[in-house]
mmCIF file of N, CA and C in Angstrom:
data_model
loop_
_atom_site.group_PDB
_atom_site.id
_atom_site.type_symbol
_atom_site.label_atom_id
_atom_site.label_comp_id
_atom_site.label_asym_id
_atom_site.label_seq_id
_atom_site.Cartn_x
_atom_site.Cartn_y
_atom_site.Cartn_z
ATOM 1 N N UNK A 1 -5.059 -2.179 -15.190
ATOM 2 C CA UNK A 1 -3.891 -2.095 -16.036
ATOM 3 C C UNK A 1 -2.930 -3.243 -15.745
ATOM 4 N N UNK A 2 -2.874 -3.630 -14.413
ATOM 5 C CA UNK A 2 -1.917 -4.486 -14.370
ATOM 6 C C UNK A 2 -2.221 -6.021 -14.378
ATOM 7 N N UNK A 3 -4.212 -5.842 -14.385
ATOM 8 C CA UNK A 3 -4.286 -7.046 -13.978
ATOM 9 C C UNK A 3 -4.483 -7.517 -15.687
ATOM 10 N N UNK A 4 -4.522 -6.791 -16.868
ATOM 11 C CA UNK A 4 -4.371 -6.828 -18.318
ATOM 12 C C UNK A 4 -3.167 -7.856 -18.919
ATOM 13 N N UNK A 5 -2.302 -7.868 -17.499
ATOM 14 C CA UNK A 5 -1.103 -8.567 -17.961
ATOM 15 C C UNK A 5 -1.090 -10.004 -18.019
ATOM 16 N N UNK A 6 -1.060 -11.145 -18.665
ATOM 17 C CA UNK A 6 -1.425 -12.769 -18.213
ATOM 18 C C UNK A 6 -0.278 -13.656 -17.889
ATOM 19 N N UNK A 7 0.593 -13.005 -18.087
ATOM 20 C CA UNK A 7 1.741 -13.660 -17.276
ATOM 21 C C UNK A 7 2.569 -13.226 -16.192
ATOM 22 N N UNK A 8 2.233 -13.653 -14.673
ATOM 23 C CA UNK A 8 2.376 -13.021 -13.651
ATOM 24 C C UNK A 8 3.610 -12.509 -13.144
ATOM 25 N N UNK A 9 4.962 -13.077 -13.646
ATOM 26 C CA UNK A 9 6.110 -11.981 -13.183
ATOM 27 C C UNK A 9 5.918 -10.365 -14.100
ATOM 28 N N UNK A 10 4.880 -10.225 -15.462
ATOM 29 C CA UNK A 10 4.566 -9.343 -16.048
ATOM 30 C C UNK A 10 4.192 -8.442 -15.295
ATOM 31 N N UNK A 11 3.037 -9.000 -14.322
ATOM 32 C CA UNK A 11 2.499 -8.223 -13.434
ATOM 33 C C UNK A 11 3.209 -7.331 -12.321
ATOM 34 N N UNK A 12 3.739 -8.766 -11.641
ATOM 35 C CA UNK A 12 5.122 -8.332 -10.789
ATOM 36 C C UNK A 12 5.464 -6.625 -11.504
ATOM 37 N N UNK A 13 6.394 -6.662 -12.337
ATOM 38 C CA UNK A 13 7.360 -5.948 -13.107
ATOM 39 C C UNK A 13 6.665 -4.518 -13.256
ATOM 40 N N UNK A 14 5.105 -4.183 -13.808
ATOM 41 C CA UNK A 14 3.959 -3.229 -13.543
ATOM 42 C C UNK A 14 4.711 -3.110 -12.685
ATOM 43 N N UNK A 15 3.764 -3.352 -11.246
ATOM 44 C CA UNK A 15 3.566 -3.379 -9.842
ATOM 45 C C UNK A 15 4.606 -2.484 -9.454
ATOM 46 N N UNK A 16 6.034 -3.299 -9.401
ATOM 47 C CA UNK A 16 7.024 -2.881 -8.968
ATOM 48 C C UNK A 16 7.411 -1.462 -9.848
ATOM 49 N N UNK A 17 7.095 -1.334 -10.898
ATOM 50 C CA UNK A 17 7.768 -0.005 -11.933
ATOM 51 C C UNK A 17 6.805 1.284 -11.208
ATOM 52 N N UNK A 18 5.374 0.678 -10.829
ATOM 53 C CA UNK A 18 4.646 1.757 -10.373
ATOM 54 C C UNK A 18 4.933 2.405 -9.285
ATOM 55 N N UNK A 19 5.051 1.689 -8.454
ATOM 56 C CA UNK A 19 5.394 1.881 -6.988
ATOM 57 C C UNK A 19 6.602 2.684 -6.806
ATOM 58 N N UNK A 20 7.819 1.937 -7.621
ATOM 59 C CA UNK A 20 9.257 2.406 -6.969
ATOM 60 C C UNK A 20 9.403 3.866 -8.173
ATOM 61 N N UNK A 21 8.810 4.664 -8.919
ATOM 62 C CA UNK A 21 8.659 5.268 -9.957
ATOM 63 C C UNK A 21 9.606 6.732 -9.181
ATOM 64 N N UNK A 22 10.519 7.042 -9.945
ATOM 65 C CA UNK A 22 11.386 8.108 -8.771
ATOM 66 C C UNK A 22 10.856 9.440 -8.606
ATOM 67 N N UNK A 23 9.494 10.170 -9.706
ATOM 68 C CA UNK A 23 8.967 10.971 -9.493
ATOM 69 C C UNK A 23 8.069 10.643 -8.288
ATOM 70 N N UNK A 24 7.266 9.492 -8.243
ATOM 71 C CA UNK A 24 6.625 9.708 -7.090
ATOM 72 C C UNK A 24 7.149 9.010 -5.970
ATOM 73 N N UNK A 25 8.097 8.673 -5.814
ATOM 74 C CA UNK A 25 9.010 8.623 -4.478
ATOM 75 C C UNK A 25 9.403 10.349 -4.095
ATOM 76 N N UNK A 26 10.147 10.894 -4.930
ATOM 77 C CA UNK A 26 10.464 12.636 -4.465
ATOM 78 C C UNK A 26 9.486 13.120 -4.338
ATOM 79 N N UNK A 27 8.305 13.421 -5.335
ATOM 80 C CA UNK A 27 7.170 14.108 -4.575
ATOM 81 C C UNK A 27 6.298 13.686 -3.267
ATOM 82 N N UNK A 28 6.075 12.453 -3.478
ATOM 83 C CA UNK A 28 5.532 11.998 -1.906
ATOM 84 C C UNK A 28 6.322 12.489 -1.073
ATOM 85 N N UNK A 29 7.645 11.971 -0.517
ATOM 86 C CA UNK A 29 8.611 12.107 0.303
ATOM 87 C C UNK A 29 9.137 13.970 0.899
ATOM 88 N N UNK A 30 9.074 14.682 -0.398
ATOM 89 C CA UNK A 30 8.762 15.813 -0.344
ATOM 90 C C UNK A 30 7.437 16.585 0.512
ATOM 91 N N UNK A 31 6.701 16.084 -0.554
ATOM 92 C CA UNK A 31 5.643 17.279 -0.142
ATOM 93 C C UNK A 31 4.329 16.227 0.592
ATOM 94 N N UNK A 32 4.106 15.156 0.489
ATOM 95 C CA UNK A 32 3.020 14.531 0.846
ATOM 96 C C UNK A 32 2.883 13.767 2.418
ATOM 97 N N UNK A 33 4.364 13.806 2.637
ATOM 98 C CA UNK A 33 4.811 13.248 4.211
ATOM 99 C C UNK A 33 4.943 11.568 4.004
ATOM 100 N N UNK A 34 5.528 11.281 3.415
ATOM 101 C CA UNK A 34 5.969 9.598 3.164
ATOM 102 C C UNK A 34 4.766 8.871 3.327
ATOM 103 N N UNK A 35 3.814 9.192 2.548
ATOM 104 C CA UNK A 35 2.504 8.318 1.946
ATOM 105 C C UNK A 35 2.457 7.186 1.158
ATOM 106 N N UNK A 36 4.120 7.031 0.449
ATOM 107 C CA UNK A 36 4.472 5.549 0.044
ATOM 108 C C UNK A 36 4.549 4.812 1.272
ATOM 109 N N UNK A 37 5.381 4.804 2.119
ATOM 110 C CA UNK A 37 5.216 4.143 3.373
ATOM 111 C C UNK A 37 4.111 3.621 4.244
ATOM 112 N N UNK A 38 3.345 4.646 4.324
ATOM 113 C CA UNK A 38 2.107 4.597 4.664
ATOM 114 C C UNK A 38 0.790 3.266 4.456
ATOM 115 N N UNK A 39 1.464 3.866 2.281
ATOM 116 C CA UNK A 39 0.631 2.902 1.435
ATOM 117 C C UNK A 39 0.851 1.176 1.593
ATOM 118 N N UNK A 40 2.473 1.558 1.970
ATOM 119 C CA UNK A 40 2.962 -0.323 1.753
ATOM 120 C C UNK A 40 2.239 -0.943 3.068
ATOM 121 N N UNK A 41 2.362 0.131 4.422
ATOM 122 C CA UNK A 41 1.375 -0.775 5.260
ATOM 123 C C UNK A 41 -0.131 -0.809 5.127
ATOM 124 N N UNK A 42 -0.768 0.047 4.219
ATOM 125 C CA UNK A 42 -1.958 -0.589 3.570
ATOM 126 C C UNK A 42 -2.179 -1.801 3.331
ATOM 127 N N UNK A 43 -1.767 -1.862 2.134
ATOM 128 C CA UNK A 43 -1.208 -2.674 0.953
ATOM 129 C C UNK A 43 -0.984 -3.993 2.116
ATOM 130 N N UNK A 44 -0.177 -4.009 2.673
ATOM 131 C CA UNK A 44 0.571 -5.245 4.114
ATOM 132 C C UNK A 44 -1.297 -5.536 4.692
ATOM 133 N N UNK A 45 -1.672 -4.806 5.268
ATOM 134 C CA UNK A 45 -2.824 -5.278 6.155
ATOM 135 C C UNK A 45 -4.180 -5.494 5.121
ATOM 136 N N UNK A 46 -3.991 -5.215 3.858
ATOM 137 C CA UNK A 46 -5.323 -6.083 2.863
ATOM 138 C C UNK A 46 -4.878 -7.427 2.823
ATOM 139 N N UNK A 47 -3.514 -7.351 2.590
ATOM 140 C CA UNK A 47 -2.891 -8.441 2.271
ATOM 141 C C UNK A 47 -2.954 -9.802 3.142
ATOM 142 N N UNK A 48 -2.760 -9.540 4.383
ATOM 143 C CA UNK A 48 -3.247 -9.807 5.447
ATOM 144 C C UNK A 48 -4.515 -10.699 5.566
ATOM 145 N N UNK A 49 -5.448 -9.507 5.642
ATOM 146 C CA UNK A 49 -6.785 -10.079 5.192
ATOM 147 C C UNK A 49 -7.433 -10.706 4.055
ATOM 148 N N UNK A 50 -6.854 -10.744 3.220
ATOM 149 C CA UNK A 50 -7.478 -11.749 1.728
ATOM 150 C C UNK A 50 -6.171 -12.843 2.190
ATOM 151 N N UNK A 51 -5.745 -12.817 3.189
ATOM 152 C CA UNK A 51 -4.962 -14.684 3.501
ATOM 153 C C UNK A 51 -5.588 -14.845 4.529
ATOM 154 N N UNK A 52 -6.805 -14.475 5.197
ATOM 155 C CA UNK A 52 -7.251 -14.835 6.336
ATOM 156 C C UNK A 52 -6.998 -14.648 7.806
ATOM 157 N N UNK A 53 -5.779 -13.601 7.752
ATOM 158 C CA UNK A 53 -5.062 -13.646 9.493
ATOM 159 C C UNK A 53 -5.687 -12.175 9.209
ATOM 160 N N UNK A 54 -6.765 -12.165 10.262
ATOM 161 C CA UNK A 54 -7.437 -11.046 10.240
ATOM 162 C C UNK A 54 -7.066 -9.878 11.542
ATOM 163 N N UNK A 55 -6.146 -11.131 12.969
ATOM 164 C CA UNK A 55 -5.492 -10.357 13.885
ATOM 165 C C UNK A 55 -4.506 -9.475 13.236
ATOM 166 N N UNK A 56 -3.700 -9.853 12.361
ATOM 167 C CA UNK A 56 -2.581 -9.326 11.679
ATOM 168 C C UNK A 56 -2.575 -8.434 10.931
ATOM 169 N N UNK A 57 -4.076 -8.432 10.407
ATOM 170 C CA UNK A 57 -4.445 -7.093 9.456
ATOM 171 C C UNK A 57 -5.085 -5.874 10.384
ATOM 172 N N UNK A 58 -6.067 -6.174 11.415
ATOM 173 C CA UNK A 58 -6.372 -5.355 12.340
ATOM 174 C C UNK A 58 -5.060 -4.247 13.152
ATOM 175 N N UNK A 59 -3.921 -5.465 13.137
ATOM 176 C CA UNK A 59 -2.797 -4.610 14.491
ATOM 177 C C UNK A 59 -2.424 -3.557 12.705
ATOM 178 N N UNK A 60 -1.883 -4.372 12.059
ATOM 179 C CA UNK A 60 -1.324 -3.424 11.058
ATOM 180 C C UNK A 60 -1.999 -1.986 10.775
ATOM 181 N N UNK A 61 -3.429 -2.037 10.331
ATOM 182 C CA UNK A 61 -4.019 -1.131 10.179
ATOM 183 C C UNK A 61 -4.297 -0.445 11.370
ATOM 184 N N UNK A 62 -4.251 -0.011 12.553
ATOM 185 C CA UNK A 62 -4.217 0.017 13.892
ATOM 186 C C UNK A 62 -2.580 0.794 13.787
ATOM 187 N N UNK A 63 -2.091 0.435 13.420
ATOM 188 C CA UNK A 63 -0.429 1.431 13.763
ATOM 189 C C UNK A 63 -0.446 2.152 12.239
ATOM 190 N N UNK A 64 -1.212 1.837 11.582
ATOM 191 C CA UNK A 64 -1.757 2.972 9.844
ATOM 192 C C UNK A 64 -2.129 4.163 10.598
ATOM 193 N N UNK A 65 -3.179 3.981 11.019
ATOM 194 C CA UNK A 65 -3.679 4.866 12.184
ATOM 195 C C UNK A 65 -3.165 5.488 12.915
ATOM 196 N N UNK A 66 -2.363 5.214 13.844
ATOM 197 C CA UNK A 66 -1.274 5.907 14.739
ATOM 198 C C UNK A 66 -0.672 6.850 13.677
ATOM 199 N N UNK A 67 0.072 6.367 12.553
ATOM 200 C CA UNK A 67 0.516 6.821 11.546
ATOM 201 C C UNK A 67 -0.020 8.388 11.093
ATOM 202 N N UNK A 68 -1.109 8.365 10.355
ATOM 203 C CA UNK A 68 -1.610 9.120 10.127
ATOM 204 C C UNK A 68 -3.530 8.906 10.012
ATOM 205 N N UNK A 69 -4.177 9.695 10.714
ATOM 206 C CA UNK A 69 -5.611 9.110 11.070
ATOM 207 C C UNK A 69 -6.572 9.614 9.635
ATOM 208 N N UNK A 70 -5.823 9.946 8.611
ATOM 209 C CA UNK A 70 -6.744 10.254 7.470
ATOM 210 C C UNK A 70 -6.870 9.188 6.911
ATOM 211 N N UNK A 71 -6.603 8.072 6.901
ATOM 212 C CA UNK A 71 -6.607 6.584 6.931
ATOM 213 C C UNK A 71 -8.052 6.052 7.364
ATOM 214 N N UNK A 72 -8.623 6.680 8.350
ATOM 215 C CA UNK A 72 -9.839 6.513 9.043
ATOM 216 C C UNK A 72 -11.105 6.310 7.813
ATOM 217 N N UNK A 73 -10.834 7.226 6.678
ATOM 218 C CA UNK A 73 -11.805 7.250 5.755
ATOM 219 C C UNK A 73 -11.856 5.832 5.098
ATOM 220 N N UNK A 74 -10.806 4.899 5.283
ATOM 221 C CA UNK A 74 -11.070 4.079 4.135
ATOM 222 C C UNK A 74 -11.793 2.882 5.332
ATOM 223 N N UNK A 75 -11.600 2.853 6.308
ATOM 224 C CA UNK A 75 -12.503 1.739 7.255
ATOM 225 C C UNK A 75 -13.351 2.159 7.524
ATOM 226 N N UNK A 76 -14.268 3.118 6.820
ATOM 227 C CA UNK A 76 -16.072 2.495 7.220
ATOM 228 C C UNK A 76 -16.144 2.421 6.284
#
């Protein structure tokens, strides 16, 4: 959906509308245990790794973990 968009602050603008969306800020924050948070250090340690600093994506995902270990499913 967002990658549909061809002009990239377009994308931006998606991105950002999805993310900061105030229903799912209250329900996460509510009932899911701050899984936006969670997500942005996802999101931080792919990021990481598709620029090549692969120490930087390891520690990140490594304190994901500490975080919450249901995280575990997406590294194998």
């Amino acid at each position: 959906f967002v990658r549909g968009a061809v002009d990239p602050a377009t994308q931006h603008i998606i991105s950002a509308s999805l993310f900061l969306h105030p229903g799912f800020l209250i329900i996460d924050h509510i009932h899911f245990q701050y899984n936006g948070f969670l997500f942005g250090i996802l999101l931080w340690s792919i990021l990481m790794a598709r620029n090549g600093n692969k120490l930087a994506s390891g520690i990140l995902f490594a304190v994901l973990l500490n975080f919450k270990h249901i995280y575990m499913y997406i590294a194998v």
